[in-house]
Amino acid sequence: MFRYGRRMRAVQFIEYGPAGVVHVAEVPEPHAGPGEIRIAVRASGISAGEITLRSGRLRDVVPIALPYRTGFDAAGVVDEVGDGVTGVRAGDEVFGAASPARRGANADFTVLTAWAAKPAEWSWEEAGGAAGAVETATRVLDRLGVGAGQTVLIQGAAGGTGSVAVQFAVARGATVIGTASEHNHDFLRSLGAVPTTYGPGLVERVRALAPAGVDAVFDCAGGALPDLIAVAGDPARVVTIADFTAKAHGVHMSHGAPDAEPGGAAGAADPMAWHGLTTAVTLAGEGRLRVPVAAVFPIGEVAAAHELSETRHARGKIVLTT
Ligand SMILES: NC(=O)c1ccc[n+]([C@@H]2O[C@H](COP(=O)([O-])OP(=O)(O)OC[C@H]3O[C@@H](n4cnc5c(N)ncnc54)[C@H](OP(=O)(O)O)[C@@H]3O)[C@@H](O)[C@H]2O)c1
């Protein structure tokens, strides 16, 4: 079979800058190495973290090599199975994530290092944007020890990560208070959270909703750590994925990409929580986990997708189709 030398479309940027620097390039197809699979991508997620990387704002904190191929999570049909991989065959429908170092999921073909069977309940678009949010939600909720009977505050609960984290926390039996703009409060209720707004007065609003206190705070937004610490009563009960000032506040910043994104100001990386993919499949089958999709763009319109993400007001995941 002719395998090598074929080319495909992939999203990349070769310089830092605004959304317009991200574009589709013709590049060689990747191939599955040992322990990996390759998929023909049907849909892939836009990563808010990569948008910050593209802007150059983090260039001193998170060094990256250019050109940078974007995309961390994707869903599609398996067409290559690497040595040592069992339990999956060409033709299977899966969702999962690329290696954090290699990325490249916003493409016609991508190599996955973590995956699970695509739930029949999910569209391709939902599945394409799922894996990163599922892994992040699992990693942070595990670290916070969120479980039945607890109350957790999720800051930035209507976004791509927050909307999945709410459902995972609810599935663990926790009471979830989620922050979002008022027009997203019915959406948060539909996910199982008690909504409130972020911004001035947050501490008082949360105290009114949870007079007995909050056990843990999961910050998906950044910029409000003093308030979030006041809500939790202890910085050790707050974990952020979005605030690079965390260390100065004694708060853990969780990131799970040790090979590509050294901690820098952020601190040490946490182990990737890929067991969350299995939980996601179970919850999806029970009708308890959906992946809210804010917008879908064809791969050629990736710059518009980045622009929408940059507004920081998307409700759920932004997804590219190939
Ligand atoms: N470290 C990690 O492992 C990791 C993993 C994934 C993501 N991240 C980071 O986590 C952050 C969130 O990612 P995401 O994919 O969820 O992003 P996203 O989908 O773009 O988040 C959008 C949401 O943020 C909310 N928001 C905007 N400004 C806010 C504020 N000042 N306070 C509270 N909420 C606010 C918006 O709520 P309203 O529209 O309702 O106002 C919107 O629902 C990004 O910074 C991303 O880089 C880190």
Short mmCIF file of C-alpha atoms and ligand atoms in Angstrom, two decimals:
data_model
loop_
_atom_site.label_atom_id
_atom_site.label_comp_id
_atom_site.label_asym_id
_atom_site.label_seq_id
_atom_site.Cartn_x
_atom_site.Cartn_y
_atom_site.Cartn_z
CA MET A 1 0.00 0.00 0.00
CA PHE A 2 1.31 3.48 -0.86
CA ARG A 3 1.56 5.30 2.45
CA TYR A 4 4.37 7.77 2.44
CA GLY A 5 4.72 11.11 0.73
CA ARG A 6 0.99 11.96 0.65
CA ARG A 7 -0.01 15.43 1.74
CA MET A 8 -3.00 16.76 3.65
CA ARG A 9 -4.47 19.96 5.08
CA ALA A 10 -3.39 21.02 8.57
CA VAL A 11 -3.84 24.21 10.57
CA GLN A 12 -0.70 26.01 11.69
CA PHE A 13 0.85 29.35 12.50
CA ILE A 14 4.40 30.25 11.67
CA GLU A 15 4.53 33.53 13.56
CA TYR A 16 2.86 34.95 16.67
CA GLY A 17 0.03 37.39 16.06
CA PRO A 18 -3.73 37.93 15.72
CA ALA A 19 -6.21 35.32 14.50
CA GLY A 20 -5.24 36.01 10.88
CA VAL A 21 -1.84 34.33 11.28
CA VAL A 22 -3.47 30.93 11.68
CA HIS A 23 -4.00 29.21 8.34
CA VAL A 24 -4.37 25.90 6.52
CA ALA A 25 -1.16 24.50 5.01
CA GLU A 26 -0.40 21.47 2.86
CA VAL A 27 1.84 19.20 4.93
CA PRO A 28 2.94 15.55 4.86
CA GLU A 29 0.49 13.12 6.42
CA PRO A 30 1.49 11.84 9.86
CA HIS A 31 1.61 8.11 10.64
CA ALA A 32 0.85 6.12 13.75
CA GLY A 33 3.91 5.05 15.75
CA PRO A 34 3.99 2.36 18.42
CA GLY A 35 1.09 2.70 20.84
CA GLU A 36 -0.70 5.22 18.62
CA ILE A 37 -3.54 5.25 16.11
CA ARG A 38 -4.20 7.51 13.15
CA ILE A 39 -7.67 8.77 12.32
CA ALA A 40 -9.27 10.42 9.32
CA VAL A 41 -10.54 13.45 11.21
CA ARG A 42 -14.24 14.33 11.01
CA ALA A 43 -14.16 17.09 13.63
CA SER A 44 -11.59 18.65 15.96
CA GLY A 45 -11.62 21.16 18.78
CA ILE A 46 -10.34 24.72 18.95
CA SER A 47 -8.14 25.04 22.04
CA ALA A 48 -8.40 28.28 24.02
CA GLY A 49 -4.89 27.64 25.33
CA GLU A 50 -3.46 27.47 21.83
CA ILE A 51 -5.08 30.79 21.01
CA THR A 52 -3.17 32.39 23.85
CA LEU A 53 0.01 30.69 22.60
CA ARG A 54 -0.63 32.01 19.07
CA SER A 55 -1.04 35.54 20.37
CA GLY A 56 2.53 35.45 21.73
CA ARG A 57 1.41 36.59 25.20
CA LEU A 58 2.96 33.49 26.76
CA ARG A 59 6.15 33.34 24.71
CA ASP A 60 8.33 33.85 27.82
CA VAL A 61 6.36 31.38 29.93
CA VAL A 62 5.57 28.61 27.44
CA PRO A 63 8.17 28.40 24.69
CA ILE A 64 6.97 26.70 21.49
CA ALA A 65 8.59 25.77 18.19
CA LEU A 66 7.30 27.39 15.00
CA PRO A 67 5.62 26.39 12.75
CA TYR A 68 3.12 25.28 15.39
CA ARG A 69 0.48 22.77 14.29
CA THR A 70 -2.72 23.36 16.22
CA GLY A 71 -5.38 21.06 17.59
CA PHE A 72 -5.32 18.79 20.61
CA ASP A 73 -8.57 16.83 20.42
CA ALA A 74 -10.40 15.22 17.51
CA ALA A 75 -12.83 12.52 16.47
CA GLY A 76 -12.81 10.40 13.34
CA VAL A 77 -12.40 6.99 11.75
CA VAL A 78 -9.34 4.88 12.53
CA ASP A 79 -7.21 4.18 9.46
CA GLU A 80 -3.84 3.14 10.95
CA VAL A 81 -3.11 1.17 14.10
CA GLY A 82 0.42 1.36 15.53
CA ASP A 83 2.47 -1.54 16.89
CA GLY A 84 1.32 -2.79 20.24
CA VAL A 85 -2.16 -1.29 20.05
CA THR A 86 -5.02 -3.64 20.86
CA GLY A 87 -8.77 -3.27 21.07
CA VAL A 88 -9.22 -0.94 18.11
CA ARG A 89 -9.32 -1.60 14.35
CA ALA A 90 -9.32 0.35 11.11
CA GLY A 91 -12.85 1.60 10.53
CA ASP A 92 -13.69 2.14 14.21
CA GLU A 93 -15.14 5.51 15.21
CA VAL A 94 -13.20 7.10 18.08
CA PHE A 95 -12.53 10.38 19.85
CA GLY A 96 -9.36 11.32 21.66
CA ALA A 97 -6.31 13.51 21.80
CA ALA A 98 -2.99 13.99 20.08
CA SER A 99 0.29 13.98 21.93
CA PRO A 100 0.47 17.26 23.90
CA ALA A 101 3.87 17.91 22.32
CA ARG A 102 2.97 17.11 18.71
CA ARG A 103 -0.63 18.41 18.57
CA GLY A 104 -1.86 18.69 14.95
CA ALA A 105 -5.45 17.53 15.47
CA ASN A 106 -6.87 20.36 13.31
CA ALA A 107 -6.07 18.45 10.12
CA ASP A 108 -7.36 15.84 7.66
CA PHE A 109 -5.47 13.11 9.52
CA THR A 110 -4.07 13.08 13.02
CA VAL A 111 -2.29 10.66 15.31
CA LEU A 112 -3.94 10.02 18.68
CA THR A 113 -2.13 8.87 21.80
CA ALA A 114 -5.29 8.62 23.95
CA TRP A 115 -8.73 7.60 22.70
CA ALA A 116 -12.02 5.85 23.37
CA ALA A 117 -14.91 4.65 21.26
CA LYS A 118 -17.11 7.52 20.07
CA PRO A 119 -20.40 7.39 21.97
CA ALA A 120 -23.29 6.80 19.57
CA GLU A 121 -25.16 9.54 21.45
CA TRP A 122 -22.70 12.21 20.33
CA SER A 123 -22.46 13.90 16.94
CA TRP A 124 -19.04 14.08 15.28
CA GLU A 125 -18.84 17.72 16.33
CA GLU A 126 -19.46 16.91 20.00
CA ALA A 127 -16.96 14.06 19.92
CA GLY A 128 -14.35 16.18 18.14
CA GLY A 129 -14.30 18.77 20.90
CA ALA A 130 -14.62 16.41 23.86
CA ALA A 131 -11.30 14.89 24.84
CA GLY A 132 -9.40 17.95 26.07
CA ALA A 133 -12.28 19.18 28.23
CA VAL A 134 -12.93 15.68 29.57
CA GLU A 135 -9.27 15.16 30.50
CA THR A 136 -8.95 18.59 32.09
CA ALA A 137 -12.18 18.27 34.08
CA THR A 138 -11.15 14.85 35.34
CA ARG A 139 -7.62 15.94 36.25
CA VAL A 140 -8.79 18.95 38.26
CA LEU A 141 -11.77 17.29 39.96
CA ASP A 142 -9.49 14.37 40.93
CA ARG A 143 -6.92 16.73 42.39
CA LEU A 144 -9.59 18.62 44.33
CA GLY A 145 -11.05 15.30 45.51
CA VAL A 146 -14.55 16.33 44.45
CA GLY A 147 -17.09 13.70 45.42
CA ALA A 148 -20.61 13.01 46.61
CA GLY A 149 -22.09 15.43 49.10
CA GLN A 150 -19.57 18.19 48.41
CA THR A 151 -20.22 21.66 47.08
CA VAL A 152 -17.95 22.93 44.32
CA LEU A 153 -17.76 26.31 42.65
CA ILE A 154 -16.83 26.29 38.96
CA GLN A 155 -15.74 29.69 37.71
CA GLY A 156 -16.29 30.15 33.96
CA ALA A 157 -18.78 27.28 33.90
CA ALA A 158 -20.35 27.96 30.49
CA GLY A 159 -17.15 27.64 28.45
CA GLY A 160 -15.69 24.65 26.66
CA THR A 161 -14.01 23.24 29.75
CA GLY A 162 -16.41 24.53 32.39
CA SER A 163 -19.54 23.09 30.76
CA VAL A 164 -18.01 19.60 30.77
CA ALA A 165 -16.57 20.03 34.28
CA VAL A 166 -20.02 20.93 35.63
CA GLN A 167 -21.47 17.67 34.30
CA PHE A 168 -18.57 15.57 35.63
CA ALA A 169 -18.91 17.15 39.08
CA VAL A 170 -22.69 16.61 39.07
CA ALA A 171 -22.12 12.98 38.03
CA ARG A 172 -19.83 12.57 41.07
CA GLY A 173 -22.73 13.60 43.26
CA ALA A 174 -21.52 17.11 44.05
CA THR A 175 -23.65 20.24 44.28
CA VAL A 176 -22.24 22.60 41.65
CA ILE A 177 -22.41 26.37 41.67
CA GLY A 178 -21.36 27.70 38.28
CA THR A 179 -20.53 31.25 37.25
CA ALA A 180 -21.49 32.76 33.89
CA SER A 181 -23.08 35.84 32.40
CA GLU A 182 -26.78 36.01 33.13
CA HIS A 183 -27.85 34.98 29.61
CA ASN A 184 -26.10 31.64 30.23
CA HIS A 185 -27.87 30.86 33.52
CA ASP A 186 -30.61 28.68 32.00
CA PHE A 187 -27.88 26.84 30.11
CA LEU A 188 -26.01 26.18 33.39
CA ARG A 189 -29.24 24.96 35.01
CA SER A 190 -29.69 22.55 32.09
CA LEU A 191 -26.26 21.09 32.91
CA GLY A 192 -27.20 20.65 36.56
CA ALA A 193 -25.49 23.68 38.12
CA VAL A 194 -26.85 26.44 40.32
CA PRO A 195 -25.91 29.59 38.38
CA THR A 196 -24.57 32.91 39.56
CA THR A 197 -22.64 35.72 37.91
CA TYR A 198 -18.89 36.26 38.19
CA GLY A 199 -17.41 39.67 39.07
CA PRO A 200 -17.82 42.03 42.05
CA GLY A 201 -19.89 40.56 44.89
CA LEU A 202 -19.08 36.95 43.97
CA VAL A 203 -18.04 36.00 47.51
CA GLU A 204 -21.33 37.23 48.99
CA ARG A 205 -23.43 35.63 46.23
CA VAL A 206 -21.77 32.25 46.73
CA ARG A 207 -22.13 32.49 50.54
CA ALA A 208 -25.84 33.11 50.06
CA LEU A 209 -26.14 30.06 47.79
CA ALA A 210 -23.95 27.83 49.99
CA PRO A 211 -24.28 28.99 53.62
CA ALA A 212 -22.41 25.90 54.85
CA GLY A 213 -19.45 26.78 52.63
CA VAL A 214 -17.80 25.50 49.50
CA ASP A 215 -15.47 22.49 49.57
CA ALA A 216 -13.56 23.19 46.36
CA VAL A 217 -13.17 25.79 43.63
CA PHE A 218 -12.29 24.98 40.01
CA ASP A 219 -11.23 28.14 38.19
CA CYS A 220 -11.65 27.92 34.40
CA ALA A 221 -11.37 31.65 33.82
CA GLY A 222 -8.58 33.40 35.73
CA GLY A 223 -8.40 36.93 37.11
CA ALA A 224 -10.31 36.43 40.36
CA LEU A 225 -8.13 34.31 42.63
CA PRO A 226 -8.46 36.47 45.79
CA ASP A 227 -12.26 36.11 45.62
CA LEU A 228 -12.06 32.41 44.85
CA ILE A 229 -9.72 31.84 47.81
CA ALA A 230 -12.15 33.75 50.04
CA VAL A 231 -14.97 31.50 48.83
CA ALA A 232 -12.96 28.33 49.48
CA GLY A 233 -11.43 29.58 52.74
CA ASP A 234 -8.04 28.12 51.80
CA PRO A 235 -5.88 28.46 48.65
CA ALA A 236 -5.25 24.70 48.82
CA ARG A 237 -8.90 24.15 47.96
CA VAL A 238 -8.65 26.16 44.75
CA VAL A 239 -7.22 24.87 41.47
CA THR A 240 -6.95 27.08 38.40
CA ILE A 241 -6.30 26.12 34.80
CA ALA A 242 -6.23 29.67 33.53
CA ASP A 243 -4.45 32.00 35.95
CA PHE A 244 -0.70 32.39 35.61
CA THR A 245 -0.56 34.39 38.87
CA ALA A 246 -1.57 31.25 40.79
CA LYS A 247 1.78 30.68 42.46
CA ALA A 248 1.80 34.15 44.04
CA HIS A 249 -1.56 33.33 45.64
CA GLY A 250 -0.51 29.88 46.86
CA VAL A 251 -2.92 28.27 44.39
CA HIS A 252 -2.10 25.24 42.24
CA MET A 253 -2.26 25.83 38.49
CA SER A 254 -3.00 22.54 36.82
CA HIS A 255 -1.74 21.76 33.37
CA GLY A 256 -1.28 18.36 31.93
CA ALA A 257 1.13 18.79 29.07
CA PRO A 258 4.53 18.27 30.65
CA ASP A 259 6.41 17.58 27.42
CA ALA A 260 5.23 20.62 25.49
CA GLU A 261 4.41 23.16 28.10
CA PRO A 262 6.86 23.25 30.97
CA GLY A 263 5.45 24.76 34.10
CA GLY A 264 7.41 27.98 34.10
CA ALA A 265 5.51 30.45 36.22
CA ALA A 266 2.66 27.99 36.33
CA GLY A 267 4.29 25.27 38.38
CA ALA A 268 4.66 21.52 37.99
CA ALA A 269 2.52 19.55 35.58
CA ASP A 270 -0.07 17.04 36.74
CA PRO A 271 -0.39 13.55 35.24
CA MET A 272 -2.84 13.46 32.35
CA ALA A 273 -6.19 12.04 33.50
CA TRP A 274 -7.03 9.94 30.46
CA HIS A 275 -9.20 7.61 32.52
CA GLY A 276 -11.78 10.39 32.13
CA LEU A 277 -12.42 9.26 28.54
CA THR A 278 -13.84 5.95 29.79
CA THR A 279 -16.03 7.78 32.31
CA ALA A 280 -17.20 10.09 29.53
CA VAL A 281 -18.29 7.15 27.38
CA THR A 282 -20.27 5.70 30.28
CA LEU A 283 -21.90 9.02 31.15
CA ALA A 284 -22.74 9.72 27.51
CA GLY A 285 -24.40 6.31 27.24
CA GLU A 286 -26.49 7.13 30.31
CA GLY A 287 -27.49 10.49 28.81
CA ARG A 288 -25.60 12.36 31.56
CA LEU A 289 -22.86 14.00 29.48
CA ARG A 290 -23.14 16.13 26.42
CA VAL A 291 -20.52 18.32 24.87
CA PRO A 292 -22.09 21.72 24.27
CA VAL A 293 -20.93 23.01 20.88
CA ALA A 294 -20.85 26.79 20.54
CA ALA A 295 -20.10 26.91 16.81
CA VAL A 296 -18.85 24.76 13.95
CA PHE A 297 -16.52 26.02 11.20
CA PRO A 298 -15.08 24.26 8.16
CA ILE A 299 -11.30 23.89 8.58
CA GLY A 300 -10.66 26.61 5.99
CA GLU A 301 -12.36 29.15 8.27
CA VAL A 302 -10.10 28.48 11.23
CA ALA A 303 -9.18 32.16 11.61
CA ALA A 304 -12.88 32.98 12.21
CA ALA A 305 -13.01 30.19 14.78
CA HIS A 306 -10.02 31.71 16.59
CA GLU A 307 -11.70 35.13 16.52
CA LEU A 308 -14.82 33.71 18.14
CA SER A 309 -12.79 31.93 20.81
CA GLU A 310 -10.91 35.14 21.53
CA THR A 311 -14.16 36.86 22.55
CA ARG A 312 -14.08 34.51 25.60
CA HIS A 313 -17.85 34.25 25.46
CA ALA A 314 -18.43 31.08 23.49
CA ARG A 315 -20.96 28.77 25.12
CA GLY A 316 -19.21 25.40 24.95
CA LYS A 317 -16.66 24.15 22.44
CA ILE A 318 -15.78 25.64 19.07
CA VAL A 319 -15.23 22.89 16.52
CA LEU A 320 -13.67 22.56 13.06
CA THR A 321 -14.93 20.03 10.50
CA THR A 322 -12.79 18.42 7.82
N1 LIG B 1 -4.31 24.20 32.06
C1 LIG B 1 -5.05 23.36 31.39
O1 LIG B 1 -4.90 22.14 31.45
C2 LIG B 1 -6.14 23.92 30.51
C3 LIG B 1 -6.97 23.08 29.78
C4 LIG B 1 -8.02 23.64 29.07
C5 LIG B 1 -8.19 25.02 29.07
N2 LIG B 1 -7.32 25.80 29.77
C6 LIG B 1 -7.52 27.25 29.86
O2 LIG B 1 -8.73 27.45 30.59
C7 LIG B 1 -9.40 28.59 30.14
C8 LIG B 1 -10.82 28.22 29.77
O3 LIG B 1 -10.81 27.37 28.65
P1 LIG B 1 -12.16 27.11 27.89
O4 LIG B 1 -11.86 26.18 26.78
O5 LIG B 1 -13.24 26.77 28.83
O6 LIG B 1 -12.39 28.59 27.32
P2 LIG B 1 -13.67 29.23 26.70
O7 LIG B 1 -14.59 28.17 26.19
O8 LIG B 1 -13.21 30.25 25.73
O9 LIG B 1 -14.35 29.98 27.94
C9 LIG B 1 -15.37 30.85 27.66
C10 LIG B 1 -16.17 31.11 28.93
O10 LIG B 1 -15.42 31.93 29.83
C11 LIG B 1 -16.34 32.71 30.55
N3 LIG B 1 -15.70 33.94 31.00
C12 LIG B 1 -15.24 34.98 30.25
N4 LIG B 1 -14.70 35.93 31.04
C13 LIG B 1 -14.84 35.51 32.32
C14 LIG B 1 -14.51 36.04 33.59
N5 LIG B 1 -13.90 37.22 33.71
N6 LIG B 1 -14.79 35.33 34.69
C15 LIG B 1 -15.42 34.13 34.61
N7 LIG B 1 -15.76 33.55 33.42
C16 LIG B 1 -15.48 34.24 32.31
C17 LIG B 1 -17.46 33.00 29.57
O11 LIG B 1 -18.65 33.12 30.30
P3 LIG B 1 -19.85 34.06 29.81
O12 LIG B 1 -19.88 34.01 28.31
O13 LIG B 1 -21.05 33.43 30.45
O14 LIG B 1 -19.54 35.45 30.30
C18 LIG B 1 -17.47 31.79 28.63
O15 LIG B 1 -18.50 30.89 28.90
C19 LIG B 1 -8.56 29.16 29.01
O16 LIG B 1 -7.71 30.15 29.56
C20 LIG B 1 -7.72 27.97 28.56
O17 LIG B 1 -6.49 28.38 28.01
C21 LIG B 1 -6.31 25.29 30.49
#
